[in-house]
Amino acid sequence: MRRRPLDSGAIAAVGYDPATAVLELEFVSGEVYRYFAVPPSVHRALLAAKSAGRFFREHIRDVYPNEHRR
């Protein structure tokens, strides 16, 4: 999945596949996680958030099923 860089202290890059509703986040640590069944509106809101890290913690992390990618 193609990712685009984010200006964030926590998230280095984000990718989204609207056909499968998969959100892929690469953190500044290098860890990559995929989140499933994420609506396009949540992806758009993450990109527009003043703090992507805070938005992630409040609206994504414990809300959507995920897998850790190595």
PDB file of N, CA and C in Angstrom:
ATOM      1  N   MET A   1       0.850  -1.177   0.000  1.00  0.00           N
ATOM      2  CA  MET A   1       0.000   0.000   0.000  1.00  0.00           C
ATOM      3  C   MET A   1       0.895   1.239   0.000  1.00  0.00           C
ATOM      4  N   ARG A   2       0.557   2.173  -0.810  1.00  0.00           N
ATOM      5  CA  ARG A   2       1.316   3.416  -0.893  1.00  0.00           C
ATOM      6  C   ARG A   2       0.965   4.314   0.295  1.00  0.00           C
ATOM      7  N   ARG A   3       1.995   4.842   0.937  1.00  0.00           N
ATOM      8  CA  ARG A   3       1.787   5.731   2.091  1.00  0.00           C
ATOM      9  C   ARG A   3       2.272   7.130   1.771  1.00  0.00           C
ATOM     10  N   ARG A   4       1.634   8.101   2.421  1.00  0.00           N
ATOM     11  CA  ARG A   4       2.089   9.485   2.269  1.00  0.00           C
ATOM     12  C   ARG A   4       2.591   9.987   3.619  1.00  0.00           C
ATOM     13  N   PRO A   5       3.664  10.769   3.617  1.00  0.00           N
ATOM     14  CA  PRO A   5       4.229  11.256   4.877  1.00  0.00           C
ATOM     15  C   PRO A   5       3.262  12.191   5.600  1.00  0.00           C
ATOM     16  N   LEU A   6       3.353  12.176   6.927  1.00  0.00           N
ATOM     17  CA  LEU A   6       2.570  13.090   7.759  1.00  0.00           C
ATOM     18  C   LEU A   6       3.529  13.947   8.567  1.00  0.00           C
ATOM     19  N   ASP A   7       3.135  15.163   8.829  1.00  0.00           N
ATOM     20  CA  ASP A   7       3.904  16.036   9.707  1.00  0.00           C
ATOM     21  C   ASP A   7       3.411  15.781  11.125  1.00  0.00           C
ATOM     22  N   SER A   8       3.990  14.766  11.765  1.00  0.00           N
ATOM     23  CA  SER A   8       3.515  14.326  13.077  1.00  0.00           C
ATOM     24  C   SER A   8       4.700  13.813  13.877  1.00  0.00           C
ATOM     25  N   GLY A   9       4.643  14.006  15.178  1.00  0.00           N
ATOM     26  CA  GLY A   9       5.677  13.477  16.047  1.00  0.00           C
ATOM     27  C   GLY A   9       5.509  12.000  16.326  1.00  0.00           C
ATOM     28  N   ALA A  10       4.337  11.436  16.001  1.00  0.00           N
ATOM     29  CA  ALA A  10       4.050  10.031  16.293  1.00  0.00           C
ATOM     30  C   ALA A  10       3.925   9.174  15.039  1.00  0.00           C
ATOM     31  N   ILE A  11       3.294   9.712  13.999  1.00  0.00           N
ATOM     32  CA  ILE A  11       2.998   8.940  12.794  1.00  0.00           C
ATOM     33  C   ILE A  11       3.833   9.474  11.634  1.00  0.00           C
ATOM     34  N   ALA A  12       4.646   8.593  11.051  1.00  0.00           N
ATOM     35  CA  ALA A  12       5.528   9.013   9.957  1.00  0.00           C
ATOM     36  C   ALA A  12       4.790   9.072   8.629  1.00  0.00           C
ATOM     37  N   ALA A  13       3.890   8.090   8.385  1.00  0.00           N
ATOM     38  CA  ALA A  13       3.211   8.024   7.091  1.00  0.00           C
ATOM     39  C   ALA A  13       1.892   7.273   7.235  1.00  0.00           C
ATOM     40  N   VAL A  14       0.971   7.559   6.313  1.00  0.00           N
ATOM     41  CA  VAL A  14      -0.345   6.926   6.333  1.00  0.00           C
ATOM     42  C   VAL A  14      -0.728   6.496   4.924  1.00  0.00           C
ATOM     43  N   GLY A  15      -1.337   5.331   4.833  1.00  0.00           N
ATOM     44  CA  GLY A  15      -1.886   4.842   3.577  1.00  0.00           C
ATOM     45  C   GLY A  15      -3.326   4.406   3.804  1.00  0.00           C
ATOM     46  N   TYR A  16      -4.121   4.456   2.748  1.00  0.00           N
ATOM     47  CA  TYR A  16      -5.531   4.055   2.881  1.00  0.00           C
ATOM     48  C   TYR A  16      -5.998   3.450   1.571  1.00  0.00           C
ATOM     49  N   ASP A  17      -6.701   2.325   1.693  1.00  0.00           N
ATOM     50  CA  ASP A  17      -7.297   1.666   0.534  1.00  0.00           C
ATOM     51  C   ASP A  17      -8.815   1.730   0.690  1.00  0.00           C
ATOM     52  N   PRO A  18      -9.485   2.619  -0.043  1.00  0.00           N
ATOM     53  CA  PRO A  18     -10.937   2.757   0.113  1.00  0.00           C
ATOM     54  C   PRO A  18     -11.705   1.513  -0.329  1.00  0.00           C
ATOM     55  N   ALA A  19     -11.144   0.715  -1.216  1.00  0.00           N
ATOM     56  CA  ALA A  19     -11.843  -0.491  -1.680  1.00  0.00           C
ATOM     57  C   ALA A  19     -11.969  -1.530  -0.577  1.00  0.00           C
ATOM     58  N   THR A  20     -10.981  -1.569   0.325  1.00  0.00           N
ATOM     59  CA  THR A  20     -11.010  -2.550   1.419  1.00  0.00           C
ATOM     60  C   THR A  20     -11.190  -1.904   2.789  1.00  0.00           C
ATOM     61  N   ALA A  21     -11.196  -0.581   2.844  1.00  0.00           N
ATOM     62  CA  ALA A  21     -11.315   0.189   4.091  1.00  0.00           C
ATOM     63  C   ALA A  21     -10.197  -0.148   5.068  1.00  0.00           C
ATOM     64  N   VAL A  22      -8.975  -0.318   4.527  1.00  0.00           N
ATOM     65  CA  VAL A  22      -7.804  -0.588   5.354  1.00  0.00           C
ATOM     66  C   VAL A  22      -6.960   0.674   5.460  1.00  0.00           C
ATOM     67  N   LEU A  23      -6.658   1.028   6.694  1.00  0.00           N
ATOM     68  CA  LEU A  23      -5.800   2.169   7.002  1.00  0.00           C
ATOM     69  C   LEU A  23      -4.463   1.615   7.481  1.00  0.00           C
ATOM     70  N   GLU A  24      -3.382   2.049   6.866  1.00  0.00           N
ATOM     71  CA  GLU A  24      -2.056   1.573   7.245  1.00  0.00           C
ATOM     72  C   GLU A  24      -1.256   2.739   7.800  1.00  0.00           C
ATOM     73  N   LEU A  25      -0.746   2.562   9.008  1.00  0.00           N
ATOM     74  CA  LEU A  25       0.017   3.607   9.666  1.00  0.00           C
ATOM     75  C   LEU A  25       1.437   3.145   9.920  1.00  0.00           C
ATOM     76  N   GLU A  26       2.388   3.983   9.525  1.00  0.00           N
ATOM     77  CA  GLU A  26       3.787   3.762   9.871  1.00  0.00           C
ATOM     78  C   GLU A  26       4.145   4.792  10.934  1.00  0.00           C
ATOM     79  N   PHE A  27       4.571   4.294  12.084  1.00  0.00           N
ATOM     80  CA  PHE A  27       4.918   5.181  13.186  1.00  0.00           C
ATOM     81  C   PHE A  27       6.381   5.598  13.079  1.00  0.00           C
ATOM     82  N   VAL A  28       6.743   6.676  13.763  1.00  0.00           N
ATOM     83  CA  VAL A  28       8.121   7.168  13.691  1.00  0.00           C
ATOM     84  C   VAL A  28       9.109   6.120  14.205  1.00  0.00           C
ATOM     85  N   SER A  29       8.651   5.181  15.005  1.00  0.00           N
ATOM     86  CA  SER A  29       9.498   4.093  15.508  1.00  0.00           C
ATOM     87  C   SER A  29       9.837   3.077  14.418  1.00  0.00           C
ATOM     88  N   GLY A  30       9.110   3.158  13.278  1.00  0.00           N
ATOM     89  CA  GLY A  30       9.287   2.192  12.202  1.00  0.00           C
ATOM     90  C   GLY A  30       8.248   1.084  12.212  1.00  0.00           C
ATOM     91  N   GLU A  31       7.477   0.983  13.292  1.00  0.00           N
ATOM     92  CA  GLU A  31       6.420  -0.026  13.389  1.00  0.00           C
ATOM     93  C   GLU A  31       5.302   0.315  12.397  1.00  0.00           C
ATOM     94  N   VAL A  32       4.704  -0.711  11.791  1.00  0.00           N
ATOM     95  CA  VAL A  32       3.609  -0.529  10.844  1.00  0.00           C
ATOM     96  C   VAL A  32       2.410  -1.340  11.317  1.00  0.00           C
ATOM     97  N   TYR A  33       1.258  -0.695  11.358  1.00  0.00           N
ATOM     98  CA  TYR A  33       0.010  -1.352  11.742  1.00  0.00           C
ATOM     99  C   TYR A  33      -1.026  -1.123  10.658  1.00  0.00           C
ATOM    100  N   ARG A  34      -1.861  -2.125  10.458  1.00  0.00           N
ATOM    101  CA  ARG A  34      -3.018  -2.004   9.574  1.00  0.00           C
ATOM    102  C   ARG A  34      -4.279  -2.050  10.423  1.00  0.00           C
ATOM    103  N   TYR A  35      -5.200  -1.131  10.143  1.00  0.00           N
ATOM    104  CA  TYR A  35      -6.491  -1.049  10.830  1.00  0.00           C
ATOM    105  C   TYR A  35      -7.580  -1.330   9.811  1.00  0.00           C
ATOM    106  N   PHE A  36      -8.549  -2.170  10.207  1.00  0.00           N
ATOM    107  CA  PHE A  36      -9.554  -2.670   9.278  1.00  0.00           C
ATOM    108  C   PHE A  36     -10.925  -2.041   9.532  1.00  0.00           C
ATOM    109  N   ALA A  37     -11.719  -1.959   8.452  1.00  0.00           N
ATOM    110  CA  ALA A  37     -13.089  -1.420   8.488  1.00  0.00           C
ATOM    111  C   ALA A  37     -13.107   0.053   8.905  1.00  0.00           C
ATOM    112  N   VAL A  38     -12.107   0.785   8.454  1.00  0.00           N
ATOM    113  CA  VAL A  38     -12.004   2.214   8.768  1.00  0.00           C
ATOM    114  C   VAL A  38     -12.721   3.003   7.675  1.00  0.00           C
ATOM    115  N   PRO A  39     -13.734   3.774   8.031  1.00  0.00           N
ATOM    116  CA  PRO A  39     -14.460   4.551   7.018  1.00  0.00           C
ATOM    117  C   PRO A  39     -13.577   5.647   6.401  1.00  0.00           C
ATOM    118  N   PRO A  40     -13.870   6.005   5.154  1.00  0.00           N
ATOM    119  CA  PRO A  40     -13.107   7.089   4.513  1.00  0.00           C
ATOM    120  C   PRO A  40     -13.132   8.391   5.317  1.00  0.00           C
ATOM    121  N   SER A  41     -14.220   8.653   6.016  1.00  0.00           N
ATOM    122  CA  SER A  41     -14.317   9.888   6.803  1.00  0.00           C
ATOM    123  C   SER A  41     -13.272   9.920   7.921  1.00  0.00           C
ATOM    124  N   VAL A  42     -12.949   8.782   8.497  1.00  0.00           N
ATOM    125  CA  VAL A  42     -11.937   8.723   9.560  1.00  0.00           C
ATOM    126  C   VAL A  42     -10.551   8.968   8.966  1.00  0.00           C
ATOM    127  N   HIS A  43     -10.292   8.407   7.804  1.00  0.00           N
ATOM    128  CA  HIS A  43      -9.018   8.663   7.117  1.00  0.00           C
ATOM    129  C   HIS A  43      -8.869  10.153   6.823  1.00  0.00           C
ATOM    130  N   ARG A  44      -9.899  10.756   6.280  1.00  0.00           N
ATOM    131  CA  ARG A  44      -9.846  12.192   5.969  1.00  0.00           C
ATOM    132  C   ARG A  44      -9.635  13.022   7.230  1.00  0.00           C
ATOM    133  N   ALA A  45     -10.334  12.659   8.302  1.00  0.00           N
ATOM    134  CA  ALA A  45     -10.202  13.398   9.561  1.00  0.00           C
ATOM    135  C   ALA A  45      -8.791  13.256  10.140  1.00  0.00           C
ATOM    136  N   LEU A  46      -8.193  12.085  10.006  1.00  0.00           N
ATOM    137  CA  LEU A  46      -6.816  11.901  10.476  1.00  0.00           C
ATOM    138  C   LEU A  46      -5.874  12.830   9.723  1.00  0.00           C
ATOM    139  N   LEU A  47      -6.018  12.908   8.412  1.00  0.00           N
ATOM    140  CA  LEU A  47      -5.155  13.768   7.607  1.00  0.00           C
ATOM    141  C   LEU A  47      -5.341  15.243   7.943  1.00  0.00           C
ATOM    142  N   ALA A  48      -6.548  15.626   8.351  1.00  0.00           N
ATOM    143  CA  ALA A  48      -6.854  17.026   8.650  1.00  0.00           C
ATOM    144  C   ALA A  48      -6.619  17.407  10.108  1.00  0.00           C
ATOM    145  N   ALA A  49      -6.362  16.434  10.955  1.00  0.00           N
ATOM    146  CA  ALA A  49      -6.249  16.687  12.394  1.00  0.00           C
ATOM    147  C   ALA A  49      -5.053  17.579  12.722  1.00  0.00           C
ATOM    148  N   LYS A  50      -5.219  18.461  13.706  1.00  0.00           N
ATOM    149  CA  LYS A  50      -4.108  19.291  14.173  1.00  0.00           C
ATOM    150  C   LYS A  50      -3.026  18.421  14.798  1.00  0.00           C
ATOM    151  N   SER A  51      -3.446  17.352  15.481  1.00  0.00           N
ATOM    152  CA  SER A  51      -2.517  16.395  16.069  1.00  0.00           C
ATOM    153  C   SER A  51      -2.917  14.998  15.614  1.00  0.00           C
ATOM    154  N   ALA A  52      -2.162  14.446  14.665  1.00  0.00           N
ATOM    155  CA  ALA A  52      -2.479  13.108  14.163  1.00  0.00           C
ATOM    156  C   ALA A  52      -2.337  12.060  15.257  1.00  0.00           C
ATOM    157  N   GLY A  53      -1.336  12.220  16.128  1.00  0.00           N
ATOM    158  CA  GLY A  53      -1.145  11.273  17.219  1.00  0.00           C
ATOM    159  C   GLY A  53      -2.321  11.252  18.173  1.00  0.00           C
ATOM    160  N   ARG A  54      -2.823  12.413  18.528  1.00  0.00           N
ATOM    161  CA  ARG A  54      -3.979  12.495  19.428  1.00  0.00           C
ATOM    162  C   ARG A  54      -5.225  11.924  18.745  1.00  0.00           C
ATOM    163  N   PHE A  55      -5.424  12.272  17.480  1.00  0.00           N
ATOM    164  CA  PHE A  55      -6.583  11.737  16.757  1.00  0.00           C
ATOM    165  C   PHE A  55      -6.513  10.216  16.723  1.00  0.00           C
ATOM    166  N   PHE A  56      -5.330   9.679  16.440  1.00  0.00           N
ATOM    167  CA  PHE A  56      -5.150   8.229  16.415  1.00  0.00           C
ATOM    168  C   PHE A  56      -5.527   7.616  17.770  1.00  0.00           C
ATOM    169  N   ARG A  57      -5.000   8.161  18.845  1.00  0.00           N
ATOM    170  CA  ARG A  57      -5.288   7.614  20.182  1.00  0.00           C
ATOM    171  C   ARG A  57      -6.772   7.689  20.532  1.00  0.00           C
ATOM    172  N   GLU A  58      -7.426   8.766  20.149  1.00  0.00           N
ATOM    173  CA  GLU A  58      -8.821   8.981  20.544  1.00  0.00           C
ATOM    174  C   GLU A  58      -9.841   8.328  19.617  1.00  0.00           C
ATOM    175  N   HIS A  59      -9.494   8.114  18.335  1.00  0.00           N
ATOM    176  CA  HIS A  59     -10.504   7.684  17.363  1.00  0.00           C
ATOM    177  C   HIS A  59     -10.172   6.431  16.561  1.00  0.00           C
ATOM    178  N   ILE A  60      -8.952   5.918  16.707  1.00  0.00           N
ATOM    179  CA  ILE A  60      -8.570   4.760  15.886  1.00  0.00           C
ATOM    180  C   ILE A  60      -8.028   3.604  16.722  1.00  0.00           C
ATOM    181  N   ARG A  61      -7.057   3.866  17.582  1.00  0.00           N
ATOM    182  CA  ARG A  61      -6.272   2.814  18.245  1.00  0.00           C
ATOM    183  C   ARG A  61      -7.113   1.711  18.872  1.00  0.00           C
ATOM    184  N   ASP A  62      -8.044   2.039  19.719  1.00  0.00           N
ATOM    185  CA  ASP A  62      -8.837   1.020  20.409  1.00  0.00           C
ATOM    186  C   ASP A  62     -10.221   0.819  19.790  1.00  0.00           C
ATOM    187  N   VAL A  63     -10.422   1.348  18.595  1.00  0.00           N
ATOM    188  CA  VAL A  63     -11.737   1.283  17.949  1.00  0.00           C
ATOM    189  C   VAL A  63     -11.784   0.227  16.842  1.00  0.00           C
ATOM    190  N   TYR A  64     -10.742   0.138  16.040  1.00  0.00           N
ATOM    191  CA  TYR A  64     -10.753  -0.739  14.862  1.00  0.00           C
ATOM    192  C   TYR A  64      -9.820  -1.929  15.053  1.00  0.00           C
ATOM    193  N   PRO A  65     -10.227  -3.098  14.545  1.00  0.00           N
ATOM    194  CA  PRO A  65      -9.322  -4.253  14.616  1.00  0.00           C
ATOM    195  C   PRO A  65      -8.053  -3.962  13.823  1.00  0.00           C
ATOM    196  N   ASN A  66      -6.942  -4.532  14.293  1.00  0.00           N
ATOM    197  CA  ASN A  66      -5.675  -4.219  13.643  1.00  0.00           C
ATOM    198  C   ASN A  66      -4.740  -5.409  13.629  1.00  0.00           C
ATOM    199  N   GLU A  67      -3.698  -5.261  12.824  1.00  0.00           N
ATOM    200  CA  GLU A  67      -2.601  -6.229  12.825  1.00  0.00           C
ATOM    201  C   GLU A  67      -1.295  -5.471  12.734  1.00  0.00           C
ATOM    202  N   HIS A  68      -0.309  -5.998  13.417  1.00  0.00           N
ATOM    203  CA  HIS A  68       1.032  -5.431  13.397  1.00  0.00           C
ATOM    204  C   HIS A  68       1.782  -6.047  12.223  1.00  0.00           C
ATOM    205  N   ARG A  69       2.342  -5.211  11.377  1.00  0.00           N
ATOM    206  CA  ARG A  69       3.104  -5.686  10.204  1.00  0.00           C
ATOM    207  C   ARG A  69       4.580  -5.480  10.497  1.00  0.00           C
ATOM    208  N   ARG A  70       5.376  -6.413  10.136  1.00  0.00           N
ATOM    209  CA  ARG A  70       6.826  -6.298  10.382  1.00  0.00           C
ATOM    210  C   ARG A  70       7.543  -5.881   9.127  1.00  0.00           C
TER     211      ARG A  70
END
